[in-house]
Amino acid sequence: MTDIRNIVILTGAGISAESGLATFRGPDGLWEGHRVEDVCTPEALARNPALVHRFYDERRAKLAEVAPNPAHEALAALDRAWPGDLLIVTQNVDDLHERAGATRLLHMHGELKSALCAACGKAVAWADPLPPGSVCAGCGAPSLRPDIVFFGEMPYEMERIEEALAQADLFVSIGTSGAVYPAAGFVQMARHYGTRTLELNLDPSAGSSYFEESRLGPASELVPELVRDLLG
């Protein structure tokens, strides 16, 4: 990998599952106990705000019980040492990348520890429970909601992500299902730009066939190995 200069890394629920956070899909996933339509759509928020807020309050509280694992720590080490451009794009709404020390990071689906004002669009750091009707300090409206990109809403900073993919020499996808768009289409976008593509996953994803190379195994093993290869 001596010719690699610019890197884009996509992380999904699989990288945090090894820290003890449930994925959304799978037999033990969060969606097994909650329908997507009940907790992760704008319509759900309008119909039953108490349920939606409580669901994300529980997810936020769970963060206190978990810690970054070797995969998060390896990416943070890469962030500190990599001399070229690096962008870690995460689909995860937890804060494990930050707690490991990563800074070149983008949360495309929002963050549990952030509240968004539905009235003025201002986002603020938020660590406590967020009951419906919480007041925005910016505009005074009782309109704070979880700063989560619901199904049907546009992920954050898509233009920046595409620009990074256009300049990247390597695109790595870690712990993703390959089933949630637009993130699932990043590998095709990367290949369109001539970028080398690599998947690290516990099992083949829905998009494995699009990658030039797939390595299967736990993220806590595969990611440190990759970072050692990159850093020499």
GROMACS .gro file of C-alpha atoms in nm, residues 20-193:
model
  174
   20GLY     CA    1  -2.131  -0.416   2.335
   21LEU     CA    2  -2.365  -0.191   2.137
   22ALA     CA    3  -2.644  -0.377   1.962
   23THR     CA    4  -2.661  -0.351   1.585
   24PHE     CA    5  -2.991  -0.252   1.433
   25ARG     CA    6  -3.025  -0.564   1.222
   26GLY     CA    7  -2.972  -0.931   1.300
   27PRO     CA    8  -3.136  -1.166   1.551
   28ASP     CA    9  -3.033  -0.953   1.851
   29GLY     CA   10  -3.061  -0.618   1.675
   30LEU     CA   11  -3.253  -0.316   1.795
   31TRP     CA   12  -3.503  -0.351   1.514
   32GLU     CA   13  -3.609  -0.688   1.657
   33GLY     CA   14  -3.778  -0.507   1.945
   34HIS     CA   15  -3.884  -0.192   1.762
   35ARG     CA   16  -4.028  -0.138   1.419
   36VAL     CA   17  -3.830   0.113   1.214
   37GLU     CA   18  -4.157   0.290   1.143
   38ASP     CA   19  -4.214   0.340   1.518
   39VAL     CA   20  -3.881   0.494   1.619
   40CYS     CA   21  -3.681   0.608   1.319
   41THR     CA   22  -3.895   0.811   1.080
   42PRO     CA   23  -4.021   1.170   1.084
   43GLU     CA   24  -4.374   1.030   1.091
   44ALA     CA   25  -4.296   0.830   1.406
   45LEU     CA   26  -4.163   1.142   1.576
   46ALA     CA   27  -4.481   1.332   1.491
   47ARG     CA   28  -4.709   1.045   1.590
   48ASN     CA   29  -4.545   0.937   1.916
   49PRO     CA   30  -4.266   1.173   2.023
   50ALA     CA   31  -4.247   1.022   2.373
   51LEU     CA   32  -4.160   0.677   2.233
   52VAL     CA   33  -3.902   0.812   1.989
   53HIS     CA   34  -3.735   1.031   2.250
   54ARG     CA   35  -3.731   0.745   2.503
   55PHE     CA   36  -3.576   0.508   2.247
   56TYR     CA   37  -3.283   0.743   2.185
   57ASP     CA   38  -3.255   0.832   2.555
   58GLU     CA   39  -3.196   0.461   2.619
   59ARG     CA   40  -2.936   0.443   2.343
   60ARG     CA   41  -2.762   0.753   2.483
   61ALA     CA   42  -2.757   0.612   2.836
   62LYS     CA   43  -2.606   0.287   2.709
   63LEU     CA   44  -2.295   0.475   2.595
   64ALA     CA   45  -2.185   0.505   2.958
   65GLU     CA   46  -2.161   0.126   2.978
   66VAL     CA   47  -1.930   0.071   2.680
   67ALA     CA   48  -1.581   0.172   2.572
   68PRO     CA   49  -1.387   0.193   2.244
   69ASN     CA   50  -1.242  -0.137   2.127
   70PRO     CA   51  -0.913  -0.207   1.943
   71ALA     CA   52  -1.074  -0.123   1.607
   72HIS     CA   53  -1.170   0.227   1.722
   73GLU     CA   54  -0.830   0.273   1.881
   74ALA     CA   55  -0.649   0.161   1.565
   75LEU     CA   56  -0.841   0.410   1.351
   76ALA     CA   57  -0.761   0.685   1.601
   77ALA     CA   58  -0.393   0.591   1.577
   78LEU     CA   59  -0.418   0.610   1.198
   79ASP     CA   60  -0.583   0.950   1.230
   80ARG     CA   61  -0.294   1.079   1.441
   81ALA     CA   62  -0.018   0.937   1.221
   82TRP     CA   63  -0.146   0.943   0.863
   83PRO     CA   64   0.030   1.216   0.662
   84GLY     CA   65  -0.221   1.229   0.376
   85ASP     CA   66  -0.589   1.316   0.371
   86LEU     CA   67  -0.809   1.093   0.585
   87LEU     CA   68  -1.183   1.103   0.641
   88ILE     CA   69  -1.358   0.857   0.870
   89VAL     CA   70  -1.726   0.856   0.777
   90THR     CA   71  -1.936   0.672   1.032
   91GLN     CA   72  -2.293   0.557   1.007
   92ASN     CA   73  -2.286   0.510   1.383
   93VAL     CA   74  -2.446   0.758   1.619
   94ASP     CA   75  -2.233   0.656   1.920
   95ASP     CA   76  -1.927   0.848   2.037
   96LEU     CA   77  -1.673   0.563   2.043
   97HIS     CA   78  -1.458   0.703   1.760
   98GLU     CA   79  -1.425   1.034   1.946
   99ARG     CA   80  -1.351   0.865   2.276
  100ALA     CA   81  -1.073   0.666   2.107
  101GLY     CA   82  -0.924   0.994   1.984
  102ALA     CA   83  -1.032   1.021   1.619
  103THR     CA   84  -1.076   1.378   1.493
  104ARG     CA   85  -1.098   1.353   1.114
  105LEU     CA   86  -1.450   1.221   1.156
  106LEU     CA   87  -1.796   1.277   1.010
  107HIS     CA   88  -2.121   1.138   1.154
  108MET     CA   89  -2.340   1.104   0.845
  109HIS     CA   90  -2.641   0.975   1.041
  110GLY     CA   91  -2.622   1.214   1.335
  111GLU     CA   92  -2.513   1.168   1.696
  112LEU     CA   93  -2.675   1.044   2.014
  113LYS     CA   94  -2.498   1.313   2.216
  114SER     CA   95  -2.648   1.594   2.011
  115ALA     CA   96  -2.990   1.757   2.004
  116LEU     CA   97  -3.135   1.924   1.695
  117CYS     CA   98  -3.387   2.206   1.696
  118ALA     CA   99  -3.665   2.128   1.450
  119ALA     CA  100  -3.752   2.499   1.438
  120CYS     CA  101  -3.419   2.671   1.368
  121GLY     CA  102  -3.193   2.379   1.270
  122LYS     CA  103  -2.933   2.449   1.540
  123ALA     CA  104  -2.757   2.142   1.687
  124VAL     CA  105  -2.618   2.143   2.041
  125ALA     CA  106  -2.422   1.894   2.250
  126TRP     CA  107  -2.659   1.692   2.469
  127ALA     CA  108  -2.571   1.419   2.720
  128ASP     CA  109  -2.887   1.399   2.934
  129PRO     CA  110  -3.237   1.264   2.869
  130LEU     CA  111  -3.418   1.468   2.604
  131PRO     CA  112  -3.793   1.483   2.678
  132PRO     CA  113  -4.033   1.607   2.411
  133GLY     CA  114  -4.077   1.983   2.431
  134SER     CA  115  -3.720   2.055   2.539
  135VAL     CA  116  -3.642   2.419   2.464
  136CYS     CA  117  -3.379   2.532   2.215
  137ALA     CA  118  -3.137   2.779   2.374
  138GLY     CA  119  -3.087   2.942   2.036
  139CYS     CA  120  -3.442   3.031   1.930
  140GLY     CA  121  -3.648   2.947   2.237
  141ALA     CA  122  -3.875   2.701   2.058
  142PRO     CA  123  -3.978   2.385   2.249
  143SER     CA  124  -3.861   2.183   1.949
  144LEU     CA  125  -3.547   1.987   2.037
  145ARG     CA  126  -3.537   1.634   1.895
  146PRO     CA  127  -3.269   1.365   1.875
  147ASP     CA  128  -3.003   1.472   1.623
  148ILE     CA  129  -3.051   1.149   1.430
  149VAL     CA  130  -3.098   1.119   1.055
  150PHE     CA  131  -3.425   0.930   1.028
  151PHE     CA  132  -3.518   0.709   0.736
  152GLY     CA  133  -3.644   0.942   0.465
  153GLU     CA  134  -3.411   1.226   0.568
  154MET     CA  135  -3.088   1.330   0.394
  155PRO     CA  136  -2.763   1.219   0.563
  156TYR     CA  137  -2.520   1.491   0.665
  157GLU     CA  138  -2.242   1.630   0.445
  158MET     CA  139  -2.296   1.413   0.138
  159GLU     CA  140  -2.117   1.664  -0.083
  160ARG     CA  141  -1.808   1.654   0.139
  161ILE     CA  142  -1.811   1.273   0.135
  162GLU     CA  143  -1.829   1.257  -0.243
  163GLU     CA  144  -1.547   1.509  -0.274
  164ALA     CA  145  -1.332   1.296  -0.045
  165LEU     CA  146  -1.412   0.980  -0.242
  166ALA     CA  147  -1.318   1.157  -0.565
  167GLN     CA  148  -0.972   1.234  -0.422
  168ALA     CA  149  -0.918   0.905  -0.240
  169ASP     CA  150  -0.667   0.636  -0.332
  170LEU     CA  151  -0.828   0.386  -0.094
  171PHE     CA  152  -1.185   0.336   0.028
  172VAL     CA  153  -1.233   0.099   0.323
  173SER     CA  154  -1.571  -0.017   0.452
  174ILE     CA  155  -1.572  -0.164   0.804
  175GLY     CA  156  -1.857  -0.345   0.976
  176THR     CA  157  -2.141  -0.241   0.748
  177SER     CA  158  -2.443  -0.433   0.624
  178GLY     CA  159  -2.416  -0.289   0.274
  179ALA     CA  160  -2.794  -0.251   0.277
  180VAL     CA  161  -2.849   0.111   0.386
  181TYR     CA  162  -2.826   0.377   0.116
  182PRO     CA  163  -2.668   0.611   0.035
  183ALA     CA  164  -2.372   0.467   0.231
  184ALA     CA  165  -2.411   0.131   0.056
  185GLY     CA  166  -2.341   0.308  -0.274
  186PHE     CA  167  -2.009   0.459  -0.166
  187VAL     CA  168  -1.815   0.159  -0.297
  188GLN     CA  169  -1.962   0.207  -0.645
  189MET     CA  170  -1.891   0.579  -0.626
  190ALA     CA  171  -1.533   0.506  -0.524
  191ARG     CA  172  -1.483   0.263  -0.810
  192HIS     CA  173  -1.624   0.520  -1.049
  193TYR     CA  174  -1.340   0.749  -0.944
   0.00000   0.00000   0.00000
